[in-house]
CSV table of C-alpha atoms and ligand atoms in Angstrom, one decimal:
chain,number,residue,atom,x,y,z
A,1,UNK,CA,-10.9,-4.2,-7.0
A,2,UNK,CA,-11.3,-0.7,-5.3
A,3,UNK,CA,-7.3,1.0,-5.4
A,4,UNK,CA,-6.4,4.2,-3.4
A,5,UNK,CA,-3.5,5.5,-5.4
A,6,UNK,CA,-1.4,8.2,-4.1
A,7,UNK,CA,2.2,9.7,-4.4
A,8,UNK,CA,3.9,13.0,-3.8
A,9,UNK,CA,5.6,15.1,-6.5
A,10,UNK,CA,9.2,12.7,-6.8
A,11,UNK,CA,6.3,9.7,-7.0
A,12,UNK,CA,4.0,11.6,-9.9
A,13,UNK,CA,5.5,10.5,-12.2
A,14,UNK,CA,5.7,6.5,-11.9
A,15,UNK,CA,2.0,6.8,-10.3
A,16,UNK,CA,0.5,8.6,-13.4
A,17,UNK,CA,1.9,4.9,-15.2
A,18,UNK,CA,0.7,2.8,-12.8
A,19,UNK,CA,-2.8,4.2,-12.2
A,20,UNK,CA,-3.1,3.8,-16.0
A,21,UNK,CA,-1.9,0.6,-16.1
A,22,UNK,CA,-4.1,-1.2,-13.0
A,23,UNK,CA,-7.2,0.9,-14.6
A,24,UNK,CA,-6.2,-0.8,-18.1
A,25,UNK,CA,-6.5,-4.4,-15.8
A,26,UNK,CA,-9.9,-3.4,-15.1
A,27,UNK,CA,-9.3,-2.4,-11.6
A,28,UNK,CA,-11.5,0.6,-10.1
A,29,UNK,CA,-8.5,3.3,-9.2
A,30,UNK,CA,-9.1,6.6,-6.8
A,31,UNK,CA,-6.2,8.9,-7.7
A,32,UNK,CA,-5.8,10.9,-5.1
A,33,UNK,CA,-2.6,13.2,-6.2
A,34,UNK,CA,0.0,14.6,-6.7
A,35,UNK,CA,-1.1,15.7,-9.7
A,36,UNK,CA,2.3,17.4,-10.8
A,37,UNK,CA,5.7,17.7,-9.7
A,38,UNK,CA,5.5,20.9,-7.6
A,39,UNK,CA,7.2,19.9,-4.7
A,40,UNK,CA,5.1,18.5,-1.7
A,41,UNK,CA,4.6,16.7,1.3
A,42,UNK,CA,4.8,12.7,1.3
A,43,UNK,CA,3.0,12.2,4.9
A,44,UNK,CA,-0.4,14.3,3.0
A,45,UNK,CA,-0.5,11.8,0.2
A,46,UNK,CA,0.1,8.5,3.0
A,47,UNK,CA,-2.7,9.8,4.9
A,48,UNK,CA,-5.3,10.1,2.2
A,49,UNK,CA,-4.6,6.7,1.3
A,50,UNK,CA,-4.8,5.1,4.5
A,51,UNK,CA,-8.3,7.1,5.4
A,52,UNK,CA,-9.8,5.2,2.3
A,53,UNK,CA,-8.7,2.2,3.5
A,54,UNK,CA,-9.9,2.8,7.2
A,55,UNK,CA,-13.4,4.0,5.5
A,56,UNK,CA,-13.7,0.8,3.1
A,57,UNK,CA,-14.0,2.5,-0.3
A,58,UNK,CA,-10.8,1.0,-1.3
A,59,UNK,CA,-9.8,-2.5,-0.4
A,60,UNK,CA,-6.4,-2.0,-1.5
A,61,UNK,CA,-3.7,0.9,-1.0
A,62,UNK,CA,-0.6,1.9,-3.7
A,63,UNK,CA,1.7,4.7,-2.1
A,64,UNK,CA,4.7,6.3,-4.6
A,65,UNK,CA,7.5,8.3,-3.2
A,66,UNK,CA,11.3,9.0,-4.4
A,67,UNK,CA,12.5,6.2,-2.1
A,68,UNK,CA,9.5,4.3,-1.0
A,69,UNK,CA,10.9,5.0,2.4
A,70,UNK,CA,8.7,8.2,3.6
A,71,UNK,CA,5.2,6.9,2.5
A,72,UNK,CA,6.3,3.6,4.4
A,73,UNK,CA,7.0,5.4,7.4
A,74,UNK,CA,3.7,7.6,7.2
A,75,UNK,CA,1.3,4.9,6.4
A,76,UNK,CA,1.8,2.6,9.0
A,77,UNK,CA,0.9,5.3,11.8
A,78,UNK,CA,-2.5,4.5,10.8
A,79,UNK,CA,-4.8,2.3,12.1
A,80,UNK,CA,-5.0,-1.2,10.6
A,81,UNK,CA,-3.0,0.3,7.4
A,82,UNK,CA,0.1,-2.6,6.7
A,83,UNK,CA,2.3,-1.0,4.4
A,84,UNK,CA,5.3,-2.4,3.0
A,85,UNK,CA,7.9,-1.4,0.1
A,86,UNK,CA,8.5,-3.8,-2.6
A,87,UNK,CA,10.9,-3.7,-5.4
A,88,UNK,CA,10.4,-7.0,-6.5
A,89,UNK,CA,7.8,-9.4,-7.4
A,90,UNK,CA,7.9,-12.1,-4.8
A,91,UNK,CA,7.9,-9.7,-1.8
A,92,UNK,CA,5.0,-8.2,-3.4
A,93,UNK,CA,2.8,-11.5,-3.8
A,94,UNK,CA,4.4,-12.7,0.1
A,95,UNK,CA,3.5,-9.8,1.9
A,96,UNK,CA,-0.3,-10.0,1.3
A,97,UNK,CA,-0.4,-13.5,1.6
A,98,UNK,CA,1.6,-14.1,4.7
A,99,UNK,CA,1.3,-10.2,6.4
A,100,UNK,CA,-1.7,-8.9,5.0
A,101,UNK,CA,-0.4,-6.4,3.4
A,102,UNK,CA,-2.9,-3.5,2.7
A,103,UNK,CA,-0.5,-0.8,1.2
A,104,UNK,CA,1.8,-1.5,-1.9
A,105,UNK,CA,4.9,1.1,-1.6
A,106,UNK,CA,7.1,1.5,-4.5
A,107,UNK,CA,9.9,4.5,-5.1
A,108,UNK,CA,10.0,5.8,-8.5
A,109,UNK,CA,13.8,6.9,-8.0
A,110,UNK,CA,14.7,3.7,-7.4
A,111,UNK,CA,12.9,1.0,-10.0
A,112,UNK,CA,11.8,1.6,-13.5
A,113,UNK,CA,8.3,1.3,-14.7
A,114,UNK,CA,8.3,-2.1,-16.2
A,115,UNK,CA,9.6,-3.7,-12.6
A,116,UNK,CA,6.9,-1.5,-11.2
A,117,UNK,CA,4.0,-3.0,-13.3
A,118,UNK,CA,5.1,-6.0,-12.2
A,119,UNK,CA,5.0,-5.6,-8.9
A,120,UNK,CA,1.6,-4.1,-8.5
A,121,UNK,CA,0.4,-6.9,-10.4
A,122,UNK,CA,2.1,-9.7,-8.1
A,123,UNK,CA,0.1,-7.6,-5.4
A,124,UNK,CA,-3.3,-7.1,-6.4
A,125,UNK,CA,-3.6,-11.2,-7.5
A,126,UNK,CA,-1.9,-12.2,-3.9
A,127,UNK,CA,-4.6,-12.8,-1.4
A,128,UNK,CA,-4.3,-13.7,2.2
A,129,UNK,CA,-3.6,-17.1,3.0
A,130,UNK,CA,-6.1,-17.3,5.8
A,131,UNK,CA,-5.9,-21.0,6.0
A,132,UNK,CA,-2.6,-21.6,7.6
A,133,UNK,CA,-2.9,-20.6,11.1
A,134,UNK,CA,0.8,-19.2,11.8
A,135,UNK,CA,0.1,-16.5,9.2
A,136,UNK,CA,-3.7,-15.5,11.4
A,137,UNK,CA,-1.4,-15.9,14.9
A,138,UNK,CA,1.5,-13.6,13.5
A,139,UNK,CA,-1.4,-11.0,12.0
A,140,UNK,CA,-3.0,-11.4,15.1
A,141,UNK,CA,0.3,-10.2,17.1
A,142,UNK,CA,0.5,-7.2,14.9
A,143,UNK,CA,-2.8,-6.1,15.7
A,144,UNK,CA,-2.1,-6.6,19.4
A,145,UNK,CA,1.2,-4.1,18.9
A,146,UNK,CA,-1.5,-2.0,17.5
A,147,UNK,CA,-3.9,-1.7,19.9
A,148,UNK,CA,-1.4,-1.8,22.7
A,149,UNK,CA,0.8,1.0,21.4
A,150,UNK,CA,-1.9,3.2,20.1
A,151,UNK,CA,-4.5,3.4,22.8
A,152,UNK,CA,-6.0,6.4,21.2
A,153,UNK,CA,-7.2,4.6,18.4
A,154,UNK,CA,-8.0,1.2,19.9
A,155,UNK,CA,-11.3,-0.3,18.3
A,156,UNK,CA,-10.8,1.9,15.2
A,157,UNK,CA,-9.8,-0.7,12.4
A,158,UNK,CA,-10.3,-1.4,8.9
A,159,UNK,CA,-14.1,-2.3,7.8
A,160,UNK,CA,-12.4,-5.8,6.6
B,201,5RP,O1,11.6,9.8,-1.1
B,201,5RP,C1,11.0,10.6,-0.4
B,201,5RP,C2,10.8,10.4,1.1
B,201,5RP,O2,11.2,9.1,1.4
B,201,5RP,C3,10.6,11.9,-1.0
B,201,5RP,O3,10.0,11.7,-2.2
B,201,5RP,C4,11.9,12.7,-1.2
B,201,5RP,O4,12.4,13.0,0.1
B,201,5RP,C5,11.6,14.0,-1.9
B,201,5RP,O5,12.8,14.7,-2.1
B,201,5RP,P1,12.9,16.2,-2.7
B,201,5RP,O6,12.0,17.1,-1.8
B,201,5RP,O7,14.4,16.5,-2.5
B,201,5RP,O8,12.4,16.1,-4.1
């Protein structure tokens, strides 16, 4: 699988481990910073992610802040981008097989490595459950919010 991977400098750390670790799985993984700890701007890192999703040249999205809570925020302003922060394993698998979720979002202040591993693993095997229909009609409401609330960027979407 194609993985954007991005954090900002309270997230480097945790991301330099997990990019390793999802590359070790075999997975193809774009780093696309921080690439220290000087501090920065979380919303620059969310962004990059969430255009590499919206272009298609990664299928799946892992965002790393101190809290998880700013990179959440960020990415979800984006088109089609369905970010959600997950400190444990079963939201992890849940949210992309009942919501879809696109964007993994983890902070590195608040769980260690090993949980972390974990979690992005839980992730990337979930898939979609596009069999039961109340998950399509719920995904289907979300992307009505979408187009209804952002006007401006109504019939930009994912290339899923
Ligand atoms: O968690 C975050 C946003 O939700 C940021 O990583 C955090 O705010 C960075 O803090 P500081 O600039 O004090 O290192």
């Amino acid at each position: 699988m194609k993985i954007a991977i991005a954090s900002d400098h309270a997230g480097f750390p945790l991301k330099e481990e997990v990019r390793d670790h999802i590359r070790k799985l075999g997975h193809e993984v774009h780093d696309l910073g921080a690439y220290n700890t000087e501090p920065s701007d979380y919303p620059d890192f969310a962004v990059l992610v969430g255009k590499e999703l919206m272009a298609g040249t990664a299928e799946r999205g892992i965002l790393i802040c101190g809290s998880g809570v700013g990179v959440c925020i960020a990415a979800n302003k984006m088109p089609g981008v369905r970010a959600g922060m997950c400190h444990d394993t079963y939201s992890a698998h849940q949210g992309v097989e009942h919501d879809e979720m696109n964007v993994l979002v983890l902070g590195a202040r608040i769980i260690g490595s090993a949980l972390a591993f974990e979690c992005v693993e839980s992730y990337l095997k979930a898939e979609f459950i596009a069999t039961e229909e109340r998950f399509v009609r719920r995904l289907n409401k979300v992307r009505a919010i979408e187009k209804q609330y952002m006007p401006s960027v109504a019939g930009t979407t994912l290339a899923s």
